[in-house]
Amino acid sequence: MTRYQYLASLLEQRIEQGLYQGGERLPSVRALSSEHGVSISTVQQAYHLLEARQLIMPQPRSGYFVAPRKATPPMPGLTRPAQRPVEITQWESVLELFNNAPACNTFNFGGGTPDISQSTMKPLWKALTRLCQHQDQRVLNYGDMYGAPELRAQVARLALDSGCQLTEDDIVITTGCQEALFTAVRAVCQPGDIVALESPTFPGTLQILRGLGIKVIEIPTCAITGISLDALKLALEQWPIKALLLVPTCNNPLGFCMPDEEKQALVTLAQQFDLAIIEDDAYGELVYDYPRARTIKSFDEDGRVLLCSSFSKTLAPGLRVGWIAPGRYLERVIHTKYISTGYTVTHTQLAVAEFIRLGHYQPHLRRMRMQYKYNRDDFTCWIRHYFPCGICVSRPQGGFLMWIELPESFDSLRLNREVRKAGIQIAAGSLFSASGKYRNCLRLNYALPFTDETGTGLRILGETVSRMMGDH
Amino acid sequence: MTRYQYLASLLEQRIEQGLYQGGERLPSVRALSSEHGVSISTVQQAYHLLEARQLIMPQPRSGYFVAPRKATPPMPGLTRPAQRPVEITQWESVLELFNNAPACNTFNFGGGTPDISQSTMKPLWKALTRLCQHQDQRVLNYGDMYGAPELRAQVARLALDSGCQLTEDDIVITTGCQEALFTAVRAVCQPGDIVALESPTFPGTLQILRGLGIKVIEIPTCAITGISLDALKLALEQWPIKALLLVPTCNNPLGFCMPDEEKQALVTLAQQFDLAIIEDDAYGELVYDYPRARTIKSFDEDGRVLLCSSFSKTLAPGLRVGWIAPGRYLERVIHTKYISTGYTVTHTQLAVAEFIRLGHYQPHLRRMRMQYKYNRDDFTCWIRHYFPCGICVSRPQGGFLMWIELPESFDSLRLNREVRKAGIQIAAGSLFSASGKYRNCLRLNYALPFTDETGTGLRILGETVSRMMGDH
């Protein structure tokens, strides 16, 4: 974040907190410049940014004033999926998403890719290069089937920050978080079993369950606190549910962080009904607040939680480095790992281990958390500006994914087709449900630094939404 | 291969072919030197090598003579596995093999690792380094789920050499051949189905079938021509077999190459009984004869053959780059790929594509085929020398794996434990059967250049075998 962006976000916070009220005069450029020890032009840039966001208004010869408060779109309410086990049928629309991915030069709001272009990634490039330049033979050889010990040791160390006491022997490195989730589901479920999920749910997870012949029951989920424990308890009393699969921290797609008390209560419930919990923590390190939220795994007493994660969202997805701490299911997980891919690529494992060992990971995370939080606010602001009234927008507590709920009759698959011509892609909400819900929703990726192009993309998107809502 | 090694192998061939008979006087050092245009010391080194291998004997003041012919151990006969579907139960012994792998400094005859140390690999290192040095963003990003188009195009081009007409759209890049086989089995089989296999069979394959709840029927297999089509036909008439899974070219572990007529006949049989054929061609490019043997896939008329391969044996396993041409099962394969790992690591895919595109692959293959063939002869010679009588040894037509059959009562798991102290590991034969066969067999890896240490390893192995056979 540049100096003026930082100043702008500071002022924005003060406005949000009501320190400066609507209609109130803001400090003069000169006063702010001396208060913060920055140049006059920095303050001017900050004010221009806030003006562009319609948070403040200039009055000729009087300075800047706080704009009359425009209503922030409300958060989506508790979701209401079908309250019975269903089979997942869709796949074609997922496949279409991949086969019709927009070309490189377009703006992709649809995927789950983080920003990989920041300078804090440089030491990772160096580590990757060094291993090849020195012709480190480990790069070309089969490694350890559990994963490189160097990396497992670092992962165990990181897990302490989320409250987990793990050793390297508790951890298996996988080909991204996807393989972690796949091995986890295979370890705890048989075809025909029922798994409970948050609703909406990440499509990759739904397809794992579909592929393995597992039925799902989608549980009502709150955009602030996560899965409804009351609804879950009702479902547990009614159906023979084998496992829960959750993204409790920086949820994909809703962005909530489940409170610690709820996580603890969930573990107690799982013990009571003898369930396994598969915890997808892929975005967990990207919680905006410090210190990071605890994992469900950190409340686990008897090895029933399988913690799945990766460096795909925190570093880069192309590395294909994920991991799982499968608790009591370790041997079953290793069997699936052995039969499905055998070994994980060594090169990127060693580079990531080196990157963490040399202390580059935490500064990188701090950098990305700040950027993503800033982007969230920018996106929210521009969506408020360009989108019509009557929508709900999530307020993510971490990560870089935002959920927008449009009126019931809206068709986001059609929206995707309409904006494709402009080189824009979104993730249609219907991908996130097993029971055909969320056609009226969409998920936006806000990872990349905000540019004019981003603004243009959001404008086209908002205008298309408005037009489609008018059509109806 | 050095000059003297080349000369020695030439002379060995002449002896094998009976051009020089047992007891016959060999050409003088001077005569050979002038015949082949090499130095006197090169000829002397070649003669010393052949003497060390006990193929020739020096007679003081008379030169070298062909040693009285020592019998080459016979090839193993047709295998006789259980002729009924069985469930695969073992897994612990496979796990033990991984968890008790000898430390780096020991001699590993047990694994399936190729020699990755030759100079023809240098351009691959360069390609890997270049991508990182230039911070090629594709390295860090999700790529194409089907695999990098550059690489798929090169794979399609290579497939022409084995008689296959493929385009890049017929190919999916996978995390090694293991993922190719895993997706293939999932594409054609359901739990409870029966799959027919060569016997012995690669343990990785057996574990895939075990993990997916599939029964197997092991078909008698000849060490020269492969699976017995007569026995297969009988089994097909008797059992509802869903698919065949074969390693027909440079078989692992027997080393045979199934003749083209048999491959053609197999496809006809598969059509007749409406079977899918999963063809594991991981070692196929390493056939010693040029041009390489055709694949079963090249005889496929209706998309029933799923061709699986990788660069793990021809280049390096740590790259984790495999591929599958799944014929009519493409969409099912992509679904499994999506749910199990999502994407294959991009970096190594791009480096391999570049390595092939720049013309480095064929020279590398020629180099490795020559080395492996040479090593096969060395190994055969030393096994003849150090192992007791009454054993059978395979004569691989490609690859770098050799199968040794010891008397019925022999226990190769015990052998493995005995030689572990000396830092030696072998692959025990029982890993290669679903029905507890081949306890008396073992597989040796002969990929690495022959050194004094190799000789020592084989001597210890032979002596331990002799001692154990005496014990009995």
PDB file of N, CA and C in Angstrom, chain A residues 1-11 28-34 36-50 56 64 374:
ATOM      1  N   MET A   1       0.849  -1.193   0.000  1.00  0.00           N
ATOM      2  CA  MET A   1       0.000   0.000   0.000  1.00  0.00           C
ATOM      3  C   MET A   1       0.885   1.243   0.000  1.00  0.00           C
ATOM      4  N   THR A   2       0.549   2.196  -0.861  1.00  0.00           N
ATOM      5  CA  THR A   2       1.350   3.420  -0.887  1.00  0.00           C
ATOM      6  C   THR A   2       0.928   4.313   0.279  1.00  0.00           C
ATOM      7  N   ARG A   3       1.695   5.389   0.472  1.00  0.00           N
ATOM      8  CA  ARG A   3       1.476   6.329   1.557  1.00  0.00           C
ATOM      9  C   ARG A   3       0.082   6.963   1.489  1.00  0.00           C
ATOM     10  N   TYR A   4      -0.309   7.382   0.275  1.00  0.00           N
ATOM     11  CA  TYR A   4      -1.596   8.068   0.170  1.00  0.00           C
ATOM     12  C   TYR A   4      -2.765   7.095   0.350  1.00  0.00           C
ATOM     13  N   GLN A   5      -2.555   5.841  -0.103  1.00  0.00           N
ATOM     14  CA  GLN A   5      -3.612   4.838   0.102  1.00  0.00           C
ATOM     15  C   GLN A   5      -3.803   4.589   1.601  1.00  0.00           C
ATOM     16  N   TYR A   6      -2.658   4.523   2.302  1.00  0.00           N
ATOM     17  CA  TYR A   6      -2.723   4.287   3.732  1.00  0.00           C
ATOM     18  C   TYR A   6      -3.487   5.418   4.434  1.00  0.00           C
ATOM     19  N   LEU A   7      -3.151   6.652   4.050  1.00  0.00           N
ATOM     20  CA  LEU A   7      -3.804   7.814   4.640  1.00  0.00           C
ATOM     21  C   LEU A   7      -5.314   7.797   4.342  1.00  0.00           C
ATOM     22  N   ALA A   8      -5.634   7.442   3.096  1.00  0.00           N
ATOM     23  CA  ALA A   8      -7.045   7.398   2.711  1.00  0.00           C
ATOM     24  C   ALA A   8      -7.797   6.373   3.543  1.00  0.00           C
ATOM     25  N   SER A   9      -7.168   5.210   3.764  1.00  0.00           N
ATOM     26  CA  SER A   9      -7.872   4.163   4.516  1.00  0.00           C
ATOM     27  C   SER A   9      -8.062   4.595   5.966  1.00  0.00           C
ATOM     28  N   LEU A  10      -7.090   5.354   6.479  1.00  0.00           N
ATOM     29  CA  LEU A  10      -7.180   5.866   7.842  1.00  0.00           C
ATOM     30  C   LEU A  10      -8.373   6.819   7.967  1.00  0.00           C
ATOM     31  N   LEU A  11      -8.462   7.711   6.994  1.00  0.00           N
ATOM     32  CA  LEU A  11      -9.568   8.676   7.012  1.00  0.00           C
ATOM     33  C   LEU A  11     -10.906   7.970   6.837  1.00  0.00           C
ATOM     34  N   SER A  28      -7.853  20.566   6.954  1.00  0.00           N
ATOM     35  CA  SER A  28      -7.274  21.109   5.730  1.00  0.00           C
ATOM     36  C   SER A  28      -6.108  20.230   5.269  1.00  0.00           C
ATOM     37  N   VAL A  29      -5.776  20.379   4.003  1.00  0.00           N
ATOM     38  CA  VAL A  29      -4.670  19.607   3.435  1.00  0.00           C
ATOM     39  C   VAL A  29      -3.393  19.877   4.228  1.00  0.00           C
ATOM     40  N   ARG A  30      -3.174  21.142   4.511  1.00  0.00           N
ATOM     41  CA  ARG A  30      -1.956  21.519   5.241  1.00  0.00           C
ATOM     42  C   ARG A  30      -1.929  20.882   6.643  1.00  0.00           C
ATOM     43  N   ALA A  31      -3.071  20.932   7.342  1.00  0.00           N
ATOM     44  CA  ALA A  31      -3.129  20.378   8.699  1.00  0.00           C
ATOM     45  C   ALA A  31      -2.834  18.872   8.694  1.00  0.00           C
ATOM     46  N   LEU A  32      -3.435  18.172   7.739  1.00  0.00           N
ATOM     47  CA  LEU A  32      -3.206  16.721   7.669  1.00  0.00           C
ATOM     48  C   LEU A  32      -1.754  16.432   7.329  1.00  0.00           C
ATOM     49  N   SER A  33      -1.210  17.228   6.429  1.00  0.00           N
ATOM     50  CA  SER A  33       0.167  17.033   6.007  1.00  0.00           C
ATOM     51  C   SER A  33       1.096  17.130   7.210  1.00  0.00           C
ATOM     52  N   SER A  34       0.856  18.096   8.061  1.00  0.00           N
ATOM     53  CA  SER A  34       1.760  18.241   9.200  1.00  0.00           C
ATOM     54  C   SER A  34       1.439  17.201  10.277  1.00  0.00           C
ATOM     55  N   HIS A  36       0.475  14.086   9.840  1.00  0.00           N
ATOM     56  CA  HIS A  36       0.969  12.747   9.482  1.00  0.00           C
ATOM     57  C   HIS A  36       2.389  12.758   8.921  1.00  0.00           C
ATOM     58  N   GLY A  37       2.967  13.955   8.819  1.00  0.00           N
ATOM     59  CA  GLY A  37       4.335  14.047   8.318  1.00  0.00           C
ATOM     60  C   GLY A  37       4.457  13.572   6.882  1.00  0.00           C
ATOM     61  N   VAL A  38       3.446  13.875   6.068  1.00  0.00           N
ATOM     62  CA  VAL A  38       3.514  13.502   4.650  1.00  0.00           C
ATOM     63  C   VAL A  38       3.409  14.776   3.810  1.00  0.00           C
ATOM     64  N   SER A  39       3.704  14.655   2.527  1.00  0.00           N
ATOM     65  CA  SER A  39       3.701  15.833   1.673  1.00  0.00           C
ATOM     66  C   SER A  39       2.276  16.293   1.376  1.00  0.00           C
ATOM     67  N   ILE A  40       2.177  17.531   0.948  1.00  0.00           N
ATOM     68  CA  ILE A  40       0.884  18.100   0.560  1.00  0.00           C
ATOM     69  C   ILE A  40       0.240  17.241  -0.535  1.00  0.00           C
ATOM     70  N   SER A  41       1.063  16.827  -1.507  1.00  0.00           N
ATOM     71  CA  SER A  41       0.485  16.091  -2.644  1.00  0.00           C
ATOM     72  C   SER A  41      -0.023  14.707  -2.214  1.00  0.00           C
ATOM     73  N   THR A  42       0.604  14.140  -1.200  1.00  0.00           N
ATOM     74  CA  THR A  42       0.109  12.852  -0.681  1.00  0.00           C
ATOM     75  C   THR A  42      -1.298  13.032  -0.116  1.00  0.00           C
ATOM     76  N   VAL A  43      -1.486  14.091   0.657  1.00  0.00           N
ATOM     77  CA  VAL A  43      -2.810  14.336   1.245  1.00  0.00           C
ATOM     78  C   VAL A  43      -3.819  14.581   0.121  1.00  0.00           C
ATOM     79  N   GLN A  44      -3.380  15.347  -0.893  1.00  0.00           N
ATOM     80  CA  GLN A  44      -4.299  15.631  -1.998  1.00  0.00           C
ATOM     81  C   GLN A  44      -4.717  14.349  -2.709  1.00  0.00           C
ATOM     82  N   GLN A  45      -3.728  13.452  -2.932  1.00  0.00           N
ATOM     83  CA  GLN A  45      -4.053  12.167  -3.575  1.00  0.00           C
ATOM     84  C   GLN A  45      -5.046  11.367  -2.737  1.00  0.00           C
ATOM     85  N   ALA A  46      -4.808  11.379  -1.418  1.00  0.00           N
ATOM     86  CA  ALA A  46      -5.708  10.630  -0.522  1.00  0.00           C
ATOM     87  C   ALA A  46      -7.124  11.195  -0.620  1.00  0.00           C
ATOM     88  N   TYR A  47      -7.215  12.518  -0.588  1.00  0.00           N
ATOM     89  CA  TYR A  47      -8.535  13.147  -0.687  1.00  0.00           C
ATOM     90  C   TYR A  47      -9.196  12.850  -2.044  1.00  0.00           C
ATOM     91  N   HIS A  48      -8.386  12.854  -3.128  1.00  0.00           N
ATOM     92  CA  HIS A  48      -8.964  12.533  -4.436  1.00  0.00           C
ATOM     93  C   HIS A  48      -9.530  11.116  -4.461  1.00  0.00           C
ATOM     94  N   LEU A  49      -8.807  10.232  -3.814  1.00  0.00           N
ATOM     95  CA  LEU A  49      -9.254   8.838  -3.771  1.00  0.00           C
ATOM     96  C   LEU A  49     -10.594   8.734  -3.038  1.00  0.00           C
ATOM     97  N   LEU A  50     -10.686   9.383  -1.896  1.00  0.00           N
ATOM     98  CA  LEU A  50     -11.920   9.335  -1.108  1.00  0.00           C
ATOM     99  C   LEU A  50     -13.061  10.026  -1.860  1.00  0.00           C
ATOM    100  N   ILE A  56     -16.247  11.601   0.338  1.00  0.00           N
ATOM    101  CA  ILE A  56     -16.131  13.008   0.694  1.00  0.00           C
ATOM    102  C   ILE A  56     -16.446  13.862  -0.544  1.00  0.00           C
ATOM    103  N   TYR A  64     -12.670  20.037   2.009  1.00  0.00           N
ATOM    104  CA  TYR A  64     -13.418  18.802   1.814  1.00  0.00           C
ATOM    105  C   TYR A  64     -14.397  18.560   2.956  1.00  0.00           C
ATOM    106  N   TYR A 374      -7.948  -3.813   2.180  1.00  0.00           N
ATOM    107  CA  TYR A 374      -8.112  -2.554   1.468  1.00  0.00           C
ATOM    108  C   TYR A 374      -8.971  -2.762   0.217  1.00  0.00           C
TER     109      TYR A 374
END
